Coordinates of C-alpha atoms in Angstrom, one line a residue:
M1 CA 60.6 27.7 14.4
A2 CA 58.2 28.9 17.1
T3 CA 55.4 26.5 17.9
R4 CA 51.7 27.4 18.3
E5 CA 52.0 27.3 22.2
N6 CA 54.8 30.0 22.2
T7 CA 52.4 32.5 20.3
P8 CA 51.4 35.6 22.2
G9 CA 47.7 35.3 23.6
L10 CA 46.7 38.5 21.9
V11 CA 47.9 37.5 18.6
S12 CA 45.0 35.8 16.6
E13 CA 45.7 33.4 13.5
V14 CA 44.9 34.8 10.1
S15 CA 41.7 33.6 8.7
G16 CA 41.3 32.7 5.1
I17 CA 38.3 34.3 3.0
E18 CA 36.2 31.0 3.4
E19 CA 36.2 31.3 7.0
T20 CA 34.4 34.5 6.9
R21 CA 31.5 32.6 5.2
N22 CA 28.6 31.4 7.3
V23 CA 26.3 28.7 6.2
K24 CA 23.4 30.0 7.9
Y25 CA 23.3 33.0 5.3
Q26 CA 24.1 31.0 2.2
R27 CA 20.8 30.4 -0.1
D28 CA 22.5 28.5 -3.0
L29 CA 20.9 31.1 -5.4
S30 CA 21.4 30.6 -9.2
Y31 CA 22.9 33.4 -11.6
G32 CA 19.3 33.8 -12.8
A33 CA 17.8 34.6 -9.4
P34 CA 18.2 38.5 -10.0
F35 CA 16.3 38.2 -13.4
R36 CA 13.5 36.1 -11.3
W37 CA 13.5 39.1 -8.9
L38 CA 13.1 41.4 -11.6
G39 CA 10.2 39.2 -13.2
S40 CA 8.2 39.3 -9.8
G41 CA 8.9 43.0 -9.4
W42 CA 7.3 43.7 -12.7
H43 CA 4.5 41.7 -12.0
D44 CA 3.7 43.8 -8.6
L45 CA 4.1 46.9 -10.5
W46 CA 1.6 46.3 -13.0
T47 CA -0.7 44.9 -10.3
N48 CA -2.7 48.1 -9.2
P49 CA -0.1 50.0 -11.0
V50 CA -1.5 53.7 -10.3
P51 CA -0.1 53.7 -6.5
S52 CA 3.4 52.4 -8.0
L53 CA 3.6 55.1 -10.8
L54 CA 2.5 57.6 -8.6
Y55 CA 5.1 56.7 -6.1
G56 CA 7.8 56.9 -9.1
A57 CA 6.5 60.2 -10.1
V58 CA 6.9 61.8 -6.9
V59 CA 10.6 60.5 -6.7
F60 CA 11.1 61.7 -10.1
V61 CA 9.7 65.3 -9.2
G62 CA 11.4 65.2 -5.8
S63 CA 14.9 64.6 -7.7
L64 CA 14.2 66.9 -10.1
V65 CA 13.4 70.0 -7.8
F66 CA 16.7 68.7 -5.6
I67 CA 18.9 69.1 -9.1
V68 CA 17.3 72.4 -10.2
Y69 CA 17.8 73.8 -6.4
M70 CA 21.6 72.9 -6.5
I71 CA 22.2 74.4 -10.0
D72 CA 20.2 77.7 -9.0
T73 CA 22.2 78.1 -5.8
G74 CA 25.6 77.4 -7.4
R75 CA 26.2 74.2 -6.0
D76 CA 26.2 72.3 -9.0
Y77 CA 29.4 70.6 -8.1
F78 CA 27.6 68.4 -6.1
L79 CA 25.3 67.3 -8.7
F80 CA 27.3 64.0 -9.6
P81 CA 28.1 62.8 -6.3
A82 CA 24.5 63.5 -5.4
L83 CA 23.4 61.2 -8.1
A84 CA 25.6 58.6 -7.2
G85 CA 24.5 59.3 -3.6
F86 CA 21.0 58.6 -4.5
M87 CA 21.6 54.9 -4.9
I88 CA 22.7 55.1 -1.0
V89 CA 19.4 56.3 0.4
G90 CA 17.3 54.8 -2.6
P91 CA 16.3 51.4 -0.3
L92 CA 14.9 53.5 2.3
V93 CA 12.9 55.9 -0.1
A94 CA 11.5 52.6 -1.6
A95 CA 10.2 51.4 1.7
G96 CA 6.4 52.1 0.6
L97 CA 7.0 49.9 -2.5
Y98 CA 8.3 47.1 -0.2
L99 CA 4.8 47.5 1.7
K100 CA 3.0 47.0 -1.5
S101 CA 4.6 43.8 -2.4
R102 CA 4.0 42.5 0.9
N103 CA 0.4 43.4 0.8
I104 CA 0.1 41.8 -2.5
E105 CA 1.2 38.7 -0.9
K106 CA -1.2 38.7 1.6
G107 CA -3.9 39.8 -0.6
E108 CA -4.6 43.0 1.4
R109 CA -5.6 46.4 -0.3
V110 CA -3.1 48.7 -1.7
T111 CA -3.3 52.4 -1.7
L112 CA -0.6 55.3 -2.2
Y113 CA -1.7 56.7 1.3
S114 CA -0.6 53.4 2.7
M115 CA 2.6 53.3 0.9
I116 CA 3.6 56.6 1.9
A117 CA 2.5 56.4 5.7
V118 CA 4.7 53.2 6.2
Q119 CA 4.4 51.8 9.8
P120 CA 7.4 49.5 10.1
R121 CA 7.3 46.6 12.4
A122 CA 10.8 47.9 13.7
G123 CA 9.3 51.1 14.6
A124 CA 12.0 53.9 14.8
Q125 CA 14.7 51.8 14.3
V126 CA 14.0 52.4 10.3
F127 CA 14.6 56.3 10.9
F128 CA 17.9 55.3 12.7
T129 CA 19.1 53.4 9.7
G130 CA 17.9 56.3 7.5
M131 CA 20.0 58.9 9.4
L132 CA 23.0 56.5 9.1
L133 CA 22.5 56.2 5.2
T134 CA 21.9 59.9 4.8
M135 CA 25.2 60.5 6.8
L136 CA 27.1 58.2 4.5
M137 CA 25.7 59.8 1.4
L138 CA 26.9 63.2 2.9
L139 CA 30.4 61.6 3.7
W140 CA 30.4 60.4 0.0
M141 CA 29.6 64.0 -1.3
R142 CA 32.2 65.5 1.0
A143 CA 34.8 62.9 0.0
A144 CA 34.0 63.8 -3.8
V145 CA 34.9 67.5 -3.2
I146 CA 38.2 66.4 -1.3
V147 CA 38.9 64.2 -4.5
Y148 CA 38.2 67.2 -7.1
A149 CA 40.6 69.5 -4.7
L150 CA 43.3 66.9 -4.6
F151 CA 43.7 67.1 -8.5
F152 CA 42.7 70.6 -9.0
G153 CA 43.4 72.4 -6.1
V154 CA 41.6 75.6 -5.5
R155 CA 40.5 76.0 -9.0
P156 CA 36.7 76.6 -9.0
F157 CA 34.3 74.1 -10.6
P158 CA 33.9 75.1 -14.1
G159 CA 30.2 74.6 -14.3
L160 CA 28.2 71.8 -16.0
D161 CA 28.7 73.4 -19.4
H162 CA 32.7 73.0 -19.3
V163 CA 33.0 69.9 -16.8
T164 CA 33.0 67.5 -19.7
E165 CA 36.0 68.9 -21.5
M166 CA 37.8 69.4 -18.2
L167 CA 37.5 65.8 -17.4
L168 CA 38.1 64.2 -20.7
T169 CA 40.6 66.1 -22.4
T170 CA 43.2 66.5 -19.7
P171 CA 45.5 63.8 -17.7
T172 CA 44.5 65.1 -14.6
G173 CA 40.8 64.9 -15.6
W174 CA 41.2 61.3 -16.4
A175 CA 43.1 60.5 -13.3
M176 CA 40.5 62.3 -11.1
L177 CA 37.9 60.1 -13.1
V178 CA 39.6 56.9 -12.0
V179 CA 40.4 57.6 -8.5
G180 CA 36.7 59.1 -8.0
T181 CA 35.3 56.1 -9.5
V182 CA 37.2 53.7 -7.4
V183 CA 36.3 55.8 -4.2
G184 CA 32.6 56.1 -5.2
A185 CA 32.6 52.4 -5.9
L186 CA 33.8 51.5 -2.4
F187 CA 31.2 53.7 -0.8
A188 CA 28.5 52.4 -3.2
A189 CA 29.6 48.8 -2.4
F190 CA 29.2 49.5 1.5
A191 CA 25.9 51.3 1.2
F192 CA 24.4 48.4 -1.1
A193 CA 25.6 45.8 1.3
V194 CA 24.3 47.2 4.3
S195 CA 21.1 48.8 2.9
V196 CA 19.5 46.3 0.3
F197 CA 17.8 43.9 3.0
S198 CA 17.9 46.0 6.1
I199 CA 15.2 48.2 5.1
P200 CA 12.9 45.2 4.1
M201 CA 13.9 43.4 7.2
L202 CA 12.8 46.5 9.3
L203 CA 9.6 46.7 7.7
D204 CA 9.0 42.9 8.1
R205 CA 10.6 42.1 11.5
Q206 CA 11.0 43.7 15.0
V207 CA 14.8 44.1 14.9
D208 CA 17.3 46.9 15.8
A209 CA 18.9 48.9 13.0
L210 CA 22.4 47.5 13.4
T211 CA 21.5 44.0 13.6
A212 CA 19.5 44.5 10.3
M213 CA 22.3 46.2 8.6
G214 CA 24.9 43.4 9.7
V215 CA 22.6 40.7 8.6
S216 CA 22.1 42.6 5.3
M217 CA 26.0 42.7 4.8
A218 CA 26.3 39.0 5.9
M219 CA 23.6 37.8 3.4
V220 CA 25.3 39.9 0.4
W221 CA 28.7 38.5 1.3
N222 CA 27.5 35.0 1.6
N223 CA 25.7 35.0 -1.7
L224 CA 28.1 37.2 -3.7
N225 CA 27.7 36.0 -7.1
P226 CA 24.1 36.6 -7.5
M227 CA 24.3 39.8 -5.7
L228 CA 27.3 41.2 -7.9
I229 CA 24.7 40.5 -10.9
W230 CA 21.9 42.3 -8.8
G231 CA 23.9 45.3 -8.1
A232 CA 24.8 45.6 -11.9
I233 CA 21.2 45.4 -12.9
V234 CA 20.5 48.3 -10.4
L235 CA 23.3 50.4 -11.6
A236 CA 22.5 49.8 -15.5
L237 CA 18.7 50.6 -14.7
F238 CA 19.7 53.7 -12.7
L239 CA 21.9 54.7 -15.4
L240 CA 19.1 54.5 -18.0
S241 CA 17.1 56.4 -15.7
V242 CA 19.8 59.3 -15.9
A243 CA 19.9 58.9 -19.6
T244 CA 16.3 59.7 -19.7
G245 CA 16.7 63.0 -17.8
L246 CA 15.3 60.9 -14.8
V247 CA 11.9 60.4 -16.5
G248 CA 12.6 56.9 -16.2
L249 CA 12.5 56.7 -12.6
I250 CA 8.8 56.7 -12.9
I251 CA 8.9 53.2 -14.0
I252 CA 12.4 51.8 -13.0
F253 CA 12.4 53.1 -9.2
P254 CA 9.2 51.4 -8.3
W255 CA 10.1 48.3 -10.4
L256 CA 13.4 47.8 -8.6
G257 CA 11.6 48.4 -5.4
H258 CA 9.3 45.6 -5.7
A259 CA 12.1 43.5 -7.1
T260 CA 14.1 44.2 -3.9
W261 CA 11.3 42.8 -1.8
H262 CA 11.4 39.5 -3.7
A263 CA 15.1 39.4 -3.4
Y264 CA 14.6 39.8 0.5
K265 CA 12.0 37.2 0.4
E266 CA 14.4 34.5 -0.8
M267 CA 17.2 35.7 1.5
R268 CA 15.2 35.7 4.8

């Protein structure tokens, strides 16, 4: 058997999964922590609620306009990937909500203008992060089109009126749903890990975008159990918003935004 001394210098030992964890980022959070964040976010939402609700209304109207535009221009095949992609850029859109929660902690005045005209301590780094998240969303939308083409070839998209029948009544449709869900879950998991704490961190500290995204991923990985619960809560509330025709975003989006700030507070 070859000894360790005879191992070529460029060959590294295989690390166990526990060796990828770092006590520096472990917070020993309970499974109930995500619900505590929701409670704190709910409190911030209804503390001077008008700016938060107007913020949510702007997100709702913007989402509605975007959906109508895609349908009117014949790009309805992008609709479902775009809805999923919204969760990728959502943390960036919620920057003003993080600011409100921070100002509430400091006892400072909160206005809708101050929430929209956010001035992150990291400056332009937040825009660089936003560009990366937007590119990731566009990549996901393109990947969704490729997945469709792999299963249905050059067959035109049947439109929203017939897509449910095509997906749920044929073996090919079910296969595409499974593969598309797996691919989408990978994109969503990566986007969630790099963005959930990076945007609040760029608002709160003077760090570069890549450092913030790396630290965010490390925090998620080292506190995986509560973060999986948090991700499930975010997904469930987003699906509830979709079920209400996106009207639920008026309350749910600012609620999650404020709650995310409190999640970041416990992690920093």
